[in-house]
């Protein structure tokens, strides 16, 4: 049985996520599931309502649902922690503004993971700014390998894949190996230069290089903000879907020659990105929840410049929370 905690369990993303997890969408249709719902004090009734609906689905795999407002009880024995909950960004607010408020949440959650989660736990941080929140959580969980922590970049990968497919009039399933380097923010680097469609380069189908280097990249970088402006709320269903895809990618052997993007610790990367950042890289998995960075992909000068910018932003974010990283 897999025990999974979802924080922000009373929120919008969780409402799109929990039912799919309980259905078996992450670990397949043989693996029983125990769900731990965790959210802030005051959310108990809303979580009870979600638990009632989960029960009413009569999911064959769902063995247990528990409700928590304290991560030290909610994270007990978990194999997978999906850290969705964070103060949401409101229209016009920059994600860097969130660092102070949300940093504190991830200190406490890191400590809870350290004390009570399975030592094999895999952690995916979704709450923004997710890369730096992830860095905080891993700092406060020294008993858990830093390699077990991820920040969600799959939503960006999915957005870029879908947009390229639409532009080239191809099927989404025909577009492979789009990479998102760096931070899940407006500086992220959607990179089509190693992607292919039906085995050919993207530029064989999309001839308009001005669009690829301009509008394409900007649309992906600003997609989260565009959805926020349109809905008055952050993306939810597409974020939940990306969480499912991100974890499945870690637990499914990656096909030869393919890769997926996840944000992981930079401590052992061969691309020269400074250590102790959580950075989006192309990765592969052998299927056991592990990953390795796909090394040796070349950056043209255009991509290199953008990667420097997103790295610079991550360094700035880290500077904002350096006091938190000094403490234990
Ligand atoms: C997204 O990319 O849709 C989310 O991360 C929303 C946000 O606040 O940027």
Coordinates of C-alpha atoms and ligand atoms in Angstrom, one line a residue:
X1 CA 0.0 0.0 0.0
X2 CA 1.2 3.5 -0.8
X3 CA 0.6 6.2 1.8
X4 CA 0.3 9.7 0.2
X5 CA -0.1 13.0 1.9
X6 CA -1.6 16.0 0.0
X7 CA -1.2 19.4 1.7
X8 CA -3.7 22.1 0.8
X9 CA -6.2 19.3 0.8
X10 CA -9.2 21.6 1.1
X11 CA -8.0 23.6 -1.9
X12 CA -8.7 23.6 -5.7
X13 CA -5.7 21.7 -6.9
X14 CA -6.3 18.9 -4.3
X15 CA -9.9 18.7 -5.4
X16 CA -8.8 17.8 -8.9
X17 CA -6.0 15.6 -7.7
X18 CA -7.2 13.4 -4.8
X19 CA -9.8 11.6 -6.9
X20 CA -7.4 10.7 -9.6
X21 CA -4.8 9.4 -7.0
X22 CA -7.6 7.3 -5.3
X23 CA -8.5 5.9 -8.7
X24 CA -5.0 4.6 -9.2
X25 CA -3.8 7.1 -11.8
X26 CA -0.3 7.4 -10.2
X27 CA 0.7 4.0 -9.0
X28 CA -1.5 1.8 -11.2
X29 CA -4.6 -0.2 -10.7
X30 CA -3.1 -2.9 -8.4
X31 CA -1.6 -0.7 -5.6
X32 CA -3.9 0.1 -2.6
X33 CA -3.8 3.7 -1.5
X34 CA -4.0 5.4 1.9
X35 CA -4.6 9.2 1.6
X36 CA -3.6 11.7 4.3
X37 CA -5.4 15.0 3.8
X38 CA -3.6 17.9 5.4
X39 CA -4.5 21.6 5.5
X40 CA -4.6 24.6 7.9
X41 CA -6.6 24.7 11.1
X42 CA -10.1 25.8 10.1
X43 CA -10.2 23.6 7.0
X44 CA -11.4 20.5 8.9
X45 CA -15.0 20.7 7.7
X46 CA -14.0 21.3 4.1
X47 CA -11.6 18.3 4.3
X48 CA -14.4 16.2 5.8
X49 CA -16.5 17.1 2.8
X50 CA -13.8 15.9 0.4
X51 CA -13.4 12.7 2.5
X52 CA -17.1 12.1 2.2
X53 CA -16.9 12.4 -1.6
X54 CA -13.9 10.2 -1.8
X55 CA -15.9 7.5 0.2
X56 CA -18.9 8.0 -2.1
X57 CA -16.7 7.2 -5.2
X58 CA -16.3 3.6 -3.8
X59 CA -12.8 3.5 -5.2
X60 CA -11.6 -0.1 -5.0
X61 CA -8.0 0.9 -4.2
X62 CA -8.7 3.5 -1.5
X63 CA -8.2 1.8 1.9
X64 CA -7.9 4.8 4.2
X65 CA -8.5 8.6 4.3
X66 CA -7.3 10.6 7.3
X67 CA -7.6 14.3 8.0
X68 CA -4.9 16.4 9.7
X69 CA -4.1 20.0 10.5
X70 CA -0.6 19.2 11.9
X71 CA 2.0 18.0 9.4
X72 CA 3.7 16.0 12.2
X73 CA 0.6 13.7 12.3
X74 CA -0.3 14.1 8.6
X75 CA 3.1 13.1 7.3
X76 CA 3.5 10.0 9.5
X77 CA 4.9 7.1 7.4
X78 CA 4.1 8.7 4.0
X79 CA 5.8 7.3 0.9
X80 CA 4.9 10.3 -1.2
X81 CA 4.3 13.9 -0.1
X82 CA 2.6 16.3 -2.5
X83 CA 3.1 19.7 -1.0
X84 CA 0.4 21.7 -2.7
X85 CA -0.6 24.0 0.1
X86 CA 0.8 27.5 0.1
X87 CA -0.5 31.0 0.3
X88 CA -1.9 31.6 -3.2
X89 CA -0.6 34.4 -5.4
X90 CA -3.3 37.0 -6.0
X91 CA -3.6 38.9 -9.3
X92 CA -0.7 41.4 -9.8
X93 CA 1.4 39.8 -7.0
X94 CA 4.9 38.7 -8.0
X95 CA 5.8 35.2 -6.9
X96 CA 9.0 36.4 -5.1
X97 CA 6.6 38.3 -2.8
X98 CA 5.4 35.0 -1.5
X99 CA 8.8 33.7 -0.4
X100 CA 8.6 35.1 3.1
X101 CA 5.1 33.8 4.0
X102 CA 5.5 30.5 2.2
X103 CA 9.0 29.9 3.4
X104 CA 7.8 29.4 7.0
X105 CA 5.3 26.7 5.9
X106 CA 8.1 24.7 4.2
X107 CA 10.4 25.0 7.2
X108 CA 7.7 23.2 9.3
X109 CA 6.9 20.7 6.6
X110 CA 10.6 19.9 6.1
X111 CA 10.9 19.2 9.8
X112 CA 7.8 17.0 9.8
X113 CA 9.1 15.0 6.8
X114 CA 12.4 14.6 8.6
X115 CA 10.8 13.3 11.8
X116 CA 7.9 11.2 10.7
X117 CA 7.8 10.4 7.0
X118 CA 9.2 7.1 5.5
X119 CA 13.0 7.6 4.9
X120 CA 12.3 6.6 1.3
X121 CA 9.7 9.3 0.8
X122 CA 9.5 11.2 -2.5
X123 CA 8.5 14.8 -2.1
X124 CA 7.0 17.1 -4.8
X125 CA 6.6 20.7 -4.0
X126 CA 3.9 22.5 -5.9
X127 CA 3.2 25.6 -3.7
X128 CA 4.9 28.6 -5.2
X129 CA 7.7 29.7 -5.5
X130 CA 8.1 25.9 -5.7
X131 CA 11.8 25.6 -6.5
X132 CA 12.9 27.7 -3.5
X133 CA 10.2 26.3 -1.2
X134 CA 11.6 22.9 -2.2
X135 CA 15.1 24.0 -1.2
X136 CA 13.8 25.1 2.2
X137 CA 11.9 21.8 2.8
X138 CA 15.0 19.7 2.0
X139 CA 17.2 21.8 4.2
X140 CA 15.0 21.1 7.1
X141 CA 14.8 17.3 6.3
X142 CA 18.5 16.2 6.5
X143 CA 17.6 12.6 7.1
X144 CA 16.0 12.3 3.7
X145 CA 18.2 12.2 0.6
X146 CA 18.2 15.6 -1.2
X147 CA 17.6 13.6 -4.4
X148 CA 14.1 12.6 -3.2
X149 CA 12.9 16.2 -3.5
X150 CA 11.4 17.7 -6.6
X151 CA 9.6 20.9 -7.6
X152 CA 6.9 20.8 -10.2
X153 CA 8.0 21.8 -13.7
X154 CA 5.8 19.3 -15.5
X155 CA 3.0 21.8 -15.9
X156 CA 5.4 23.9 -18.0
X157 CA 6.5 20.9 -20.0
X158 CA 2.9 20.0 -20.7
X159 CA 2.0 23.5 -21.7
X160 CA 5.0 23.8 -24.1
X161 CA 4.4 20.4 -25.6
X162 CA 0.7 21.2 -26.2
X163 CA 1.5 24.6 -27.7
X164 CA 4.1 23.2 -30.1
X165 CA 1.7 20.5 -31.2
X166 CA -1.0 23.0 -31.9
X167 CA 1.3 25.3 -33.8
X168 CA 2.7 22.5 -36.0
X169 CA -0.8 20.9 -36.3
X170 CA 0.6 17.6 -34.9
X171 CA -0.7 15.4 -32.1
X172 CA 0.5 16.1 -28.6
X173 CA 1.7 12.5 -28.5
X174 CA 4.0 13.2 -31.5
X175 CA 6.0 15.9 -29.6
X176 CA 8.8 14.6 -27.5
X177 CA 11.7 15.9 -25.4
X178 CA 10.7 19.5 -24.8
X179 CA 12.8 20.8 -21.9
X180 CA 12.1 23.5 -19.3
X181 CA 15.3 24.7 -17.7
X182 CA 15.5 26.6 -14.5
X183 CA 12.8 28.1 -12.3
X184 CA 9.0 27.6 -12.5
X185 CA 8.5 31.3 -13.0
X186 CA 8.4 33.9 -15.8
X187 CA 12.2 33.3 -16.3
X188 CA 11.8 29.6 -17.1
X189 CA 13.5 28.5 -20.3
X190 CA 11.2 26.4 -22.6
X191 CA 13.7 24.8 -25.0
X192 CA 12.4 23.3 -28.2
X193 CA 15.9 22.9 -29.7
X194 CA 16.3 19.2 -28.6
X195 CA 12.6 18.4 -29.0
X196 CA 11.3 16.4 -32.0
X197 CA 8.0 15.7 -33.8
X198 CA 7.6 12.4 -35.6
X199 CA 11.3 12.0 -35.3
X200 CA 12.1 15.3 -37.0
X201 CA 13.2 18.7 -35.5
X202 CA 10.6 21.1 -34.5
X203 CA 12.0 23.7 -37.0
X204 CA 11.2 21.2 -39.8
X205 CA 7.5 21.8 -39.1
X206 CA 7.5 25.3 -37.5
X207 CA 9.5 27.5 -39.8
X208 CA 8.7 30.7 -38.1
X209 CA 11.8 31.0 -35.9
X210 CA 10.7 34.5 -34.7
X211 CA 7.6 32.9 -33.2
X212 CA 9.6 30.0 -31.6
X213 CA 12.1 32.4 -30.0
X214 CA 9.6 35.0 -29.0
X215 CA 5.9 34.3 -28.6
X216 CA 6.3 30.6 -27.9
X217 CA 8.6 31.2 -25.0
X218 CA 6.7 34.1 -23.6
X219 CA 3.4 32.3 -23.7
X220 CA 4.7 29.5 -21.7
X221 CA 6.6 31.7 -19.2
X222 CA 3.4 33.7 -18.6
X223 CA 0.8 31.0 -18.9
X224 CA 0.3 30.7 -15.1
X225 CA -0.3 34.4 -14.9
X226 CA -2.7 34.4 -17.9
X227 CA -4.8 31.7 -16.3
X228 CA -4.8 33.6 -13.0
X229 CA -6.0 36.7 -14.8
X230 CA -8.7 34.8 -16.7
X231 CA -10.0 32.7 -13.8
X232 CA -9.2 35.0 -10.9
X233 CA -7.6 31.9 -9.5
X234 CA -4.4 29.9 -10.2
X235 CA -4.5 26.9 -12.5
X236 CA -5.9 23.9 -10.7
X237 CA -7.0 21.0 -12.9
X238 CA -4.0 21.3 -15.2
X239 CA -1.7 21.5 -12.2
X240 CA -3.2 18.4 -10.7
X241 CA -2.8 16.6 -14.0
X242 CA 0.9 17.7 -14.2
X243 CA 1.4 16.3 -10.6
X244 CA 0.1 12.9 -11.8
X245 CA 2.4 13.0 -14.9
X246 CA 5.4 14.1 -12.8
X247 CA 5.2 11.3 -10.3
X248 CA 4.3 8.7 -13.0
X249 CA 7.4 9.7 -14.9
X250 CA 9.5 8.9 -11.8
X251 CA 7.9 5.5 -11.3
X252 CA 7.9 4.4 -15.0
X253 CA 11.1 3.5 -16.8
X254 CA 11.8 6.3 -19.3
X255 CA 11.8 5.1 -22.9
X256 CA 15.3 5.1 -24.6
X257 CA 16.2 8.5 -26.0
X258 CA 13.4 10.3 -24.2
X259 CA 13.3 12.5 -21.1
X260 CA 11.1 14.6 -18.9
X261 CA 11.6 17.8 -17.0
X262 CA 11.6 17.9 -13.2
X263 CA 13.3 20.4 -10.9
X264 CA 15.9 18.7 -8.7
X265 CA 18.9 19.7 -6.6
X266 CA 21.8 21.0 -8.6
X267 CA 24.5 19.4 -6.4
X268 CA 25.7 17.0 -9.1
X269 CA 24.9 18.5 -12.5
X270 CA 27.4 18.6 -15.3
X271 CA 25.9 21.8 -16.8
X272 CA 27.8 24.0 -14.4
X273 CA 24.7 25.4 -12.6
X274 CA 25.7 26.5 -9.1
X275 CA 25.1 24.0 -6.3
X276 CA 22.3 24.1 -3.8
X277 CA 19.5 25.3 -6.1
X278 CA 16.4 23.4 -7.3
X279 CA 16.5 23.7 -11.0
X280 CA 14.5 22.2 -13.9
X281 CA 16.6 19.7 -15.9
X282 CA 15.9 17.0 -18.5
X283 CA 15.9 13.7 -16.5
X284 CA 15.4 10.0 -17.0
X285 CA 14.2 7.4 -14.6
X286 CA 14.7 3.6 -14.2
X287 CA 11.2 3.5 -12.8
X288 CA 11.8 3.2 -9.1
X289 CA 11.2 6.8 -8.1
X290 CA 14.8 7.6 -9.1
X291 CA 16.2 10.0 -11.7
X292 CA 19.4 11.0 -13.4
X293 CA 20.0 14.2 -15.3
X294 CA 20.4 13.8 -19.1
X295 CA 23.9 15.2 -19.6
X296 CA 25.6 16.6 -22.7
X297 CA 22.8 18.5 -24.4
X298 CA 24.2 21.6 -26.0
X299 CA 22.9 25.1 -25.3
X300 CA 23.0 27.6 -28.2
X301 CA 23.8 31.2 -27.2
X302 CA 20.1 32.1 -27.2
X303 CA 19.3 29.4 -24.6
X304 CA 22.5 30.0 -22.7
X305 CA 21.6 33.6 -22.0
X306 CA 18.1 32.7 -20.8
X307 CA 19.5 30.0 -18.6
X308 CA 21.8 32.5 -17.0
X309 CA 18.8 34.7 -16.3
X310 CA 16.7 32.0 -14.7
X311 CA 19.7 30.9 -12.6
X312 CA 20.2 34.5 -11.5
X313 CA 16.6 34.6 -10.3
X314 CA 17.0 31.4 -8.3
X315 CA 20.1 32.8 -6.7
X316 CA 18.1 35.9 -5.8
X317 CA 15.3 33.8 -4.3
X318 CA 17.9 31.9 -2.3
X319 CA 19.3 35.1 -1.0
X320 CA 15.9 36.2 0.2
X321 CA 15.7 33.0 2.4
X322 CA 19.4 32.7 3.4
X323 CA 18.5 33.2 7.0
X324 CA 16.3 30.2 6.9
X325 CA 19.1 28.1 5.3
X326 CA 21.5 29.0 8.1
X327 CA 19.2 27.5 10.8
X328 CA 18.5 23.9 11.3
Ligands
LIG1 C1 1.0 28.1 -12.7 O1 2.0 28.0 -13.4 O2 -0.2 28.0 -13.3 C2 1.0 28.3 -11.3 O3 2.3 28.1 -10.8 C3 0.3 29.5 -10.9 C4 1.2 30.6 -10.4 O4 0.9 31.1 -9.3 O5 2.1 31.0 -11.1

